[in-house]
PDB file of C-alpha atoms in Angstrom:
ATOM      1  CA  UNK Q 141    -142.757 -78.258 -30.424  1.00 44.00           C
ATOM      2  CA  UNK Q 142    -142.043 -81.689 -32.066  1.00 45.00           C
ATOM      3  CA  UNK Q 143    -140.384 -79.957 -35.552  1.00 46.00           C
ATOM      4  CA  UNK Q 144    -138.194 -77.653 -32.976  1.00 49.00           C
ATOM      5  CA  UNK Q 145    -136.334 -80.978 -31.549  1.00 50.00           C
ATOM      6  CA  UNK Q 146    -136.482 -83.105 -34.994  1.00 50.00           C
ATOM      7  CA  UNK Q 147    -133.178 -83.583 -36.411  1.00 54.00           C
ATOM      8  CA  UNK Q 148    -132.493 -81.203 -39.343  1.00 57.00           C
ATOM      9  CA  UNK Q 149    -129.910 -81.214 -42.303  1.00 60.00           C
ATOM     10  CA  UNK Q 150    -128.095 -77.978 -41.089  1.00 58.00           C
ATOM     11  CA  UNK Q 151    -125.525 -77.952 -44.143  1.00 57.00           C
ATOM     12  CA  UNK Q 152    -128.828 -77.418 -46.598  1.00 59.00           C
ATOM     13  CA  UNK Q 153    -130.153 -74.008 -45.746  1.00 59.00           C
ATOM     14  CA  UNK Q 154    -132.444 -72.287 -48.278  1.00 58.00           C
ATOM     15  CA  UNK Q 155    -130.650 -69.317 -50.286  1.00 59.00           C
ATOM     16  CA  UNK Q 156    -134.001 -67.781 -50.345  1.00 58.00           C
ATOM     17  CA  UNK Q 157    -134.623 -68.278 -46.545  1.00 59.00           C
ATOM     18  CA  UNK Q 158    -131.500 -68.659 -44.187  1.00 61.00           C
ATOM     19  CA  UNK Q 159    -133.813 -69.756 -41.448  1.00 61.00           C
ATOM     20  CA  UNK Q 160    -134.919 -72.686 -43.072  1.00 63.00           C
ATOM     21  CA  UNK Q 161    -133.428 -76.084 -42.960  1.00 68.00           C
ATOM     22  CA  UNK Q 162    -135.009 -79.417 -43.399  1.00 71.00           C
ATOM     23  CA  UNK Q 163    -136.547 -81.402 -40.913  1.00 74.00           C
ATOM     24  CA  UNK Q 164    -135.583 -85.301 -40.974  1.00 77.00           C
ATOM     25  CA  UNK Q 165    -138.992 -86.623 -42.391  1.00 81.00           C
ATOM     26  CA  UNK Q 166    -138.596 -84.652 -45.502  1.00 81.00           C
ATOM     27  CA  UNK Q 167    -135.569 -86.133 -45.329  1.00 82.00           C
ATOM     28  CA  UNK Q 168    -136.549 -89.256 -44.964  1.00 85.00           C
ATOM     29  CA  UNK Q 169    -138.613 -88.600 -48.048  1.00 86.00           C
ATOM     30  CA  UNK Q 170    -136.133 -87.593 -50.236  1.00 85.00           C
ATOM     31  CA  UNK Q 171    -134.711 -90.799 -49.501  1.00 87.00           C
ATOM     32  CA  UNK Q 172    -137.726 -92.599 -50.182  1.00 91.00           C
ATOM     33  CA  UNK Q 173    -137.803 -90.622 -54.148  1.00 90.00           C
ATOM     34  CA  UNK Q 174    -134.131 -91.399 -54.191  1.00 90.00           C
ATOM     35  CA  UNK Q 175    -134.141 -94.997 -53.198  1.00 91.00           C
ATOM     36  CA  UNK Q 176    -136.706 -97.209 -51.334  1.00 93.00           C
ATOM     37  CA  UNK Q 177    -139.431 -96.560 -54.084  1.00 93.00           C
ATOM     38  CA  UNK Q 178    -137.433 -98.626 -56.570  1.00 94.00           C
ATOM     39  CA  UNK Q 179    -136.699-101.608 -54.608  1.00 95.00           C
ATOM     40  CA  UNK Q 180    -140.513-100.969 -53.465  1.00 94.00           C
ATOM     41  CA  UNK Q 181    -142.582-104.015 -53.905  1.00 94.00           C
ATOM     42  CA  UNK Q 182    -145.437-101.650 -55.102  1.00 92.00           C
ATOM     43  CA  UNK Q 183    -143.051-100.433 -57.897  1.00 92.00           C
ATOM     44  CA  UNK Q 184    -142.744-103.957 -60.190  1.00 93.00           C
ATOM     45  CA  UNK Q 185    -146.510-104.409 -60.045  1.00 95.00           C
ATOM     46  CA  UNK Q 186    -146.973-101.463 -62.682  1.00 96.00           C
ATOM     47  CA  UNK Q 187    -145.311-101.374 -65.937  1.00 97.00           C
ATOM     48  CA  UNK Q 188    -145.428 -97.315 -65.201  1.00 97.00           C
ATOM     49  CA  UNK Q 189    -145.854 -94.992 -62.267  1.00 94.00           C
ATOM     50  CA  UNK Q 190    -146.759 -91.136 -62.087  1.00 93.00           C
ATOM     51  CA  UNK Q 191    -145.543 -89.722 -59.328  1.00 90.00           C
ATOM     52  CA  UNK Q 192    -147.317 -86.385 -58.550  1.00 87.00           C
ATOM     53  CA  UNK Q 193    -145.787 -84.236 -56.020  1.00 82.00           C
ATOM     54  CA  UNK Q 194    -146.745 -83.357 -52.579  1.00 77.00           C
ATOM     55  CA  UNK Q 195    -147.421 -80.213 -52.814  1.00 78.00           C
ATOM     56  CA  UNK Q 196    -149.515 -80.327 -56.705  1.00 82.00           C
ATOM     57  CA  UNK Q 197    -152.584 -81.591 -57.898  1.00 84.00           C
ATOM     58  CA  UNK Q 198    -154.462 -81.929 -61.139  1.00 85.00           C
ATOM     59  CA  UNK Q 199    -157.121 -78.854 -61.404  1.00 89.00           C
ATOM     60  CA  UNK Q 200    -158.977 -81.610 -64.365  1.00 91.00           C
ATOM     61  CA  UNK Q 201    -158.496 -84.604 -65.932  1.00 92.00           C
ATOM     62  CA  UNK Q 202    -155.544 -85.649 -68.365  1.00 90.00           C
ATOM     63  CA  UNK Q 203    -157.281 -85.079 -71.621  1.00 93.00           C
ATOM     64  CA  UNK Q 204    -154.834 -88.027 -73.014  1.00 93.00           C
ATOM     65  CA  UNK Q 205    -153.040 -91.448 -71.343  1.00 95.00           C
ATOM     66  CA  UNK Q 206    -149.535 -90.587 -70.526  1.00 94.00           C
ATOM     67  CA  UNK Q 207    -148.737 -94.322 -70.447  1.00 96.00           C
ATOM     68  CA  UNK Q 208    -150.124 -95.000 -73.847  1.00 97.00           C
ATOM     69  CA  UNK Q 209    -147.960 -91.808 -75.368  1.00 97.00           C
ATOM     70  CA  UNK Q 210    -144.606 -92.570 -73.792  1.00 98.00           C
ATOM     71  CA  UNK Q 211    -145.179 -96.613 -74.357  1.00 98.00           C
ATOM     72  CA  UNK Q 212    -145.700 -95.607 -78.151  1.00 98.00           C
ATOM     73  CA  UNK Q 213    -142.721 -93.077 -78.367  1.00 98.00           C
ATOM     74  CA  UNK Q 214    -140.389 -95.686 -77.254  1.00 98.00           C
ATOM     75  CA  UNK Q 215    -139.991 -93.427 -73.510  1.00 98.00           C
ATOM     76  CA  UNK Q 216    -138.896 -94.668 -70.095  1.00 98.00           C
ATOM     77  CA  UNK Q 217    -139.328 -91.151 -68.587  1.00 97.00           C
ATOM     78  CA  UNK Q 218    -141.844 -88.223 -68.951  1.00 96.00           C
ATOM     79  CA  UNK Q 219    -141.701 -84.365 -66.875  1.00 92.00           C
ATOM     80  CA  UNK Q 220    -142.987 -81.718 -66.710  1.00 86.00           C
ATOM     81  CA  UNK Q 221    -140.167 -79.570 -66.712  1.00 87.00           C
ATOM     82  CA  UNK Q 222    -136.348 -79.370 -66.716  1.00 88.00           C
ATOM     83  CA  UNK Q 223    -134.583 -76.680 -65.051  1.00 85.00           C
ATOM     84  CA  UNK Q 224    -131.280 -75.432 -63.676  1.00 84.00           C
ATOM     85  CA  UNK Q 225    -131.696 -76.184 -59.539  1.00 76.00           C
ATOM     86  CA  UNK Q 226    -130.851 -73.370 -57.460  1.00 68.00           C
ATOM     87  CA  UNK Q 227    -127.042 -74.096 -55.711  1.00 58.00           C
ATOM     88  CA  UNK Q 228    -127.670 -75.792 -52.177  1.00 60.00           C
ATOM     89  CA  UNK Q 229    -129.701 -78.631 -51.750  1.00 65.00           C
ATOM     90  CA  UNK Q 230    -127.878 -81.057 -54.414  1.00 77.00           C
ATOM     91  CA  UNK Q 231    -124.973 -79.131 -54.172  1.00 77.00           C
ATOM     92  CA  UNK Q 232    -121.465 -81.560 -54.642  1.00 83.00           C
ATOM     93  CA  UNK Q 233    -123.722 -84.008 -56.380  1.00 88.00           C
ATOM     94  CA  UNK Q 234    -122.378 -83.594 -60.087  1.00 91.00           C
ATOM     95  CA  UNK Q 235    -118.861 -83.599 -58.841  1.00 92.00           C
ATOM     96  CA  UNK Q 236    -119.704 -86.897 -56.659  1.00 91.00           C
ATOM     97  CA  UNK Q 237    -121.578 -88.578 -59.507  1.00 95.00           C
ATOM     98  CA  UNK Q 238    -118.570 -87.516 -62.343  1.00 96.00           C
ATOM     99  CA  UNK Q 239    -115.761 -87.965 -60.105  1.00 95.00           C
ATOM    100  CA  UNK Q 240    -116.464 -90.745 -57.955  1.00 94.00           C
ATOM    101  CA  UNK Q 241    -119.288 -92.902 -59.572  1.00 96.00           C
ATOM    102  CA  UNK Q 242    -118.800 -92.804 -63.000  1.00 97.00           C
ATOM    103  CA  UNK Q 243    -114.786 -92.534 -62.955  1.00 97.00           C
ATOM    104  CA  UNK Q 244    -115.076 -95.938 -61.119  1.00 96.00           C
ATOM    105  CA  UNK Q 245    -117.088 -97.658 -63.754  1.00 97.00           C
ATOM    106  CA  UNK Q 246    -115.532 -95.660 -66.827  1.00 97.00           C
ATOM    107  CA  UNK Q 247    -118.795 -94.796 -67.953  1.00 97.00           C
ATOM    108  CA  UNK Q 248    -119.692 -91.725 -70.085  1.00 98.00           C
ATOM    109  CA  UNK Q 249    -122.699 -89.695 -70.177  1.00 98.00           C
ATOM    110  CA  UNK Q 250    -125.371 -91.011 -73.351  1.00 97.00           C
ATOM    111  CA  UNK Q 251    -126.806 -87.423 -72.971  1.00 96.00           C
ATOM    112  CA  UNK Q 252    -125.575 -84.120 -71.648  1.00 95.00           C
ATOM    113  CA  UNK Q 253    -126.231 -83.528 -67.767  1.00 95.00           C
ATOM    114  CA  UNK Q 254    -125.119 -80.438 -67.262  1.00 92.00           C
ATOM    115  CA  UNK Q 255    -124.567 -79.180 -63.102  1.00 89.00           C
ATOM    116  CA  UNK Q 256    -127.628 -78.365 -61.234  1.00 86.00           C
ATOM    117  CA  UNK Q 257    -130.566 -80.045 -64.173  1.00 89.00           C
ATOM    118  CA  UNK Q 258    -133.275 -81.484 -62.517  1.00 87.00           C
ATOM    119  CA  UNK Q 259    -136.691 -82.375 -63.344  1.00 87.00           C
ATOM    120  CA  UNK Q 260    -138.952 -80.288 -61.546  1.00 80.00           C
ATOM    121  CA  UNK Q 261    -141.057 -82.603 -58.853  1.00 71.00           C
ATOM    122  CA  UNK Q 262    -144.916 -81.363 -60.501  1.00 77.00           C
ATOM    123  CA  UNK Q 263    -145.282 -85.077 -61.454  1.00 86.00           C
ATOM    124  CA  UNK Q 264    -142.694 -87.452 -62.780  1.00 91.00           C
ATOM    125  CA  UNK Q 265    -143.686 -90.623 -65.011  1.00 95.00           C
ATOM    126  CA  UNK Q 266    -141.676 -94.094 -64.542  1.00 94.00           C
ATOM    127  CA  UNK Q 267    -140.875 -96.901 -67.154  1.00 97.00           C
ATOM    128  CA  UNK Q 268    -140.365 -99.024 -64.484  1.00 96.00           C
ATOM    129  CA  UNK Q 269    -138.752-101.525 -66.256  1.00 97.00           C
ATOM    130  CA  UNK Q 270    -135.702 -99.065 -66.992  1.00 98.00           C
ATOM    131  CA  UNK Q 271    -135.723 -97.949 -63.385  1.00 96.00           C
ATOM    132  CA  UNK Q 272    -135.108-101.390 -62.129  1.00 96.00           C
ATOM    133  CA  UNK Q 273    -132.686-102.382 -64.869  1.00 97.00           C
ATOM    134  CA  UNK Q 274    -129.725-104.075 -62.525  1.00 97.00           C
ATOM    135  CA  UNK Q 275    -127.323-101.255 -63.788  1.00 97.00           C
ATOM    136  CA  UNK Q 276    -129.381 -98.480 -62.829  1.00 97.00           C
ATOM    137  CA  UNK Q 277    -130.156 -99.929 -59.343  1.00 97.00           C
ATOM    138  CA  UNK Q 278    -126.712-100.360 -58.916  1.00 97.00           C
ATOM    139  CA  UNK Q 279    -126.553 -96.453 -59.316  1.00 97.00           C
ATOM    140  CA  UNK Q 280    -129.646 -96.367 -56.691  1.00 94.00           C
ATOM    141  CA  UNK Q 281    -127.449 -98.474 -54.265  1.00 95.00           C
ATOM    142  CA  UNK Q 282    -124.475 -95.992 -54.742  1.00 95.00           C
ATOM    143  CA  UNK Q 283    -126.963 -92.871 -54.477  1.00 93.00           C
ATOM    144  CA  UNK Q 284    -128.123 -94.354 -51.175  1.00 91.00           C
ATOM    145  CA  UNK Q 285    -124.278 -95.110 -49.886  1.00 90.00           C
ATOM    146  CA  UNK Q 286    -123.710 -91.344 -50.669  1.00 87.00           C
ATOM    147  CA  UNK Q 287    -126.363 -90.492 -48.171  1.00 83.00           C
ATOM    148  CA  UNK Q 288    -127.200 -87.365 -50.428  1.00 81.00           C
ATOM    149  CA  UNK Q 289    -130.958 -87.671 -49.030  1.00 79.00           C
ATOM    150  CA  UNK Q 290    -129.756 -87.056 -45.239  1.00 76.00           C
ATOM    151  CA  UNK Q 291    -126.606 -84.547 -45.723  1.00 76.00           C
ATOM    152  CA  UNK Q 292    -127.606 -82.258 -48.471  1.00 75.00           C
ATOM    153  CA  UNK Q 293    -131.138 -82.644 -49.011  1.00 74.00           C
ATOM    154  CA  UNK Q 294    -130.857 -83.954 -52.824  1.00 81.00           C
ATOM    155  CA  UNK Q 295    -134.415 -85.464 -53.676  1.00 82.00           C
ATOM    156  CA  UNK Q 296    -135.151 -87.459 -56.923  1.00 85.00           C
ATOM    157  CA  UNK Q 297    -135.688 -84.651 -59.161  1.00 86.00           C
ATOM    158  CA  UNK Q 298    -131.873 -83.713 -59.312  1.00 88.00           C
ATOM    159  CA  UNK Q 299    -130.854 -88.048 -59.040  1.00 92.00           C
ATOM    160  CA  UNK Q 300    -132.876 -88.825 -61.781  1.00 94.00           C
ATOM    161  CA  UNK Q 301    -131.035 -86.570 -64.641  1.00 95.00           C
ATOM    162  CA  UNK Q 302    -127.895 -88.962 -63.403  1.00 96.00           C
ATOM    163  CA  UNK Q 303    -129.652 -91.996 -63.955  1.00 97.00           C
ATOM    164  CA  UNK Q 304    -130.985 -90.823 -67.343  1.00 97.00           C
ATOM    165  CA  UNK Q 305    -128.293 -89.213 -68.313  1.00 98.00           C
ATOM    166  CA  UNK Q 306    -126.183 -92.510 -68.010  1.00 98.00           C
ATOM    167  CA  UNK Q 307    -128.250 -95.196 -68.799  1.00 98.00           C
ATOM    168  CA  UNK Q 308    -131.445 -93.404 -71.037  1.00 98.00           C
ATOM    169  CA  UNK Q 309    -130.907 -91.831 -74.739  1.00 98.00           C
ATOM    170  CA  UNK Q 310    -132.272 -88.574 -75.079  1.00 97.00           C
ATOM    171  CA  UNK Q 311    -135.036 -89.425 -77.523  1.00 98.00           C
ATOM    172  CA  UNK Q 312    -135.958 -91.912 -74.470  1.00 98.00           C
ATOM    173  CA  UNK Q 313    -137.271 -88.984 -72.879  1.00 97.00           C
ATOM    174  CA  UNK Q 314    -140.437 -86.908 -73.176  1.00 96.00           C
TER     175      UNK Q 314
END
């Protein structure tokens, strides 16, 4: 009964499933990926974070240290993978971040980010020093004024490309 009256974001409706939209904790969520979790006071007590999704889980160990492979190669960021996103839940984000954002600052891309890339959400890994660089939490702040986590559903795994894309070379990336 409690999901039926929660707030939903009715312009983000599944293209696989018209009946679904999502419910305002996931939303809240989202926000939390897109956001909170890098002003976080958790966040600058760790030179990196993995962030393993929800909904996956590790079946063994990590025969390897992530940290240790991306700190040697120079990385801020490590994924799993990176896809095209379905249209819908980030959709109007590229045109928001290209129009609006980065016409405003005259800033150009270091590295392709092409419509709809995302990192899939299996597990992300954090240099948190580049994710709390002033420039790139001045693109959090702007993500958050957007409200893209409340009115079209648009988690971390299709912000962070942005971020990246503007502020991260692509050999930064593993």
């Amino acid at each position: 009964e409690y999901l039926r009256q929660t707030p939903t974001a009715a312009g983000c409706i599944s293209k696989k499933n018209p009946n679904k939209v999502w419910h305002v904790n996931y939303l809240h969520m989202c926000h939390f990926y897109t956001y909170d979790i890098f002003y976080h006071p958790v966040f600058y007590e760790f030179d990196w974070i993995f962030r393993l999704d929800a909904d996956s889980g590790l079946a063994r160990s990590i025969p390897c240290d992530p940290f240790d492979i991306l700190e040697a190669g120079g990385k801020v960021f490590g994924y799993y993978k990176k896809e095209r996103q379905e249209v819908g839940c980030a959709a109007g984000f590229h045109e928001k971040v290209t129009t609006e954002y980065m016409k405003s600052l005259d800033l150009a891309f270091k590295h392709e980010v092409r419509k709809e890339d995302a990192y899939l959400g299996a597990f992300h890994v954090f240099k948190t020093a580049f994710f709390t660089k002033r420039e790139v939490l001045d693109f959090w702040d702007w993500v958050d004024e957007t409200s893209v986590a409340y009115e079209t559903r648009t988690g971390e795994q299709a912000v962070v490309p942005y971020a990246l894309g503007l502020y991260a070379n692509h050999s930064e990336l593993h």
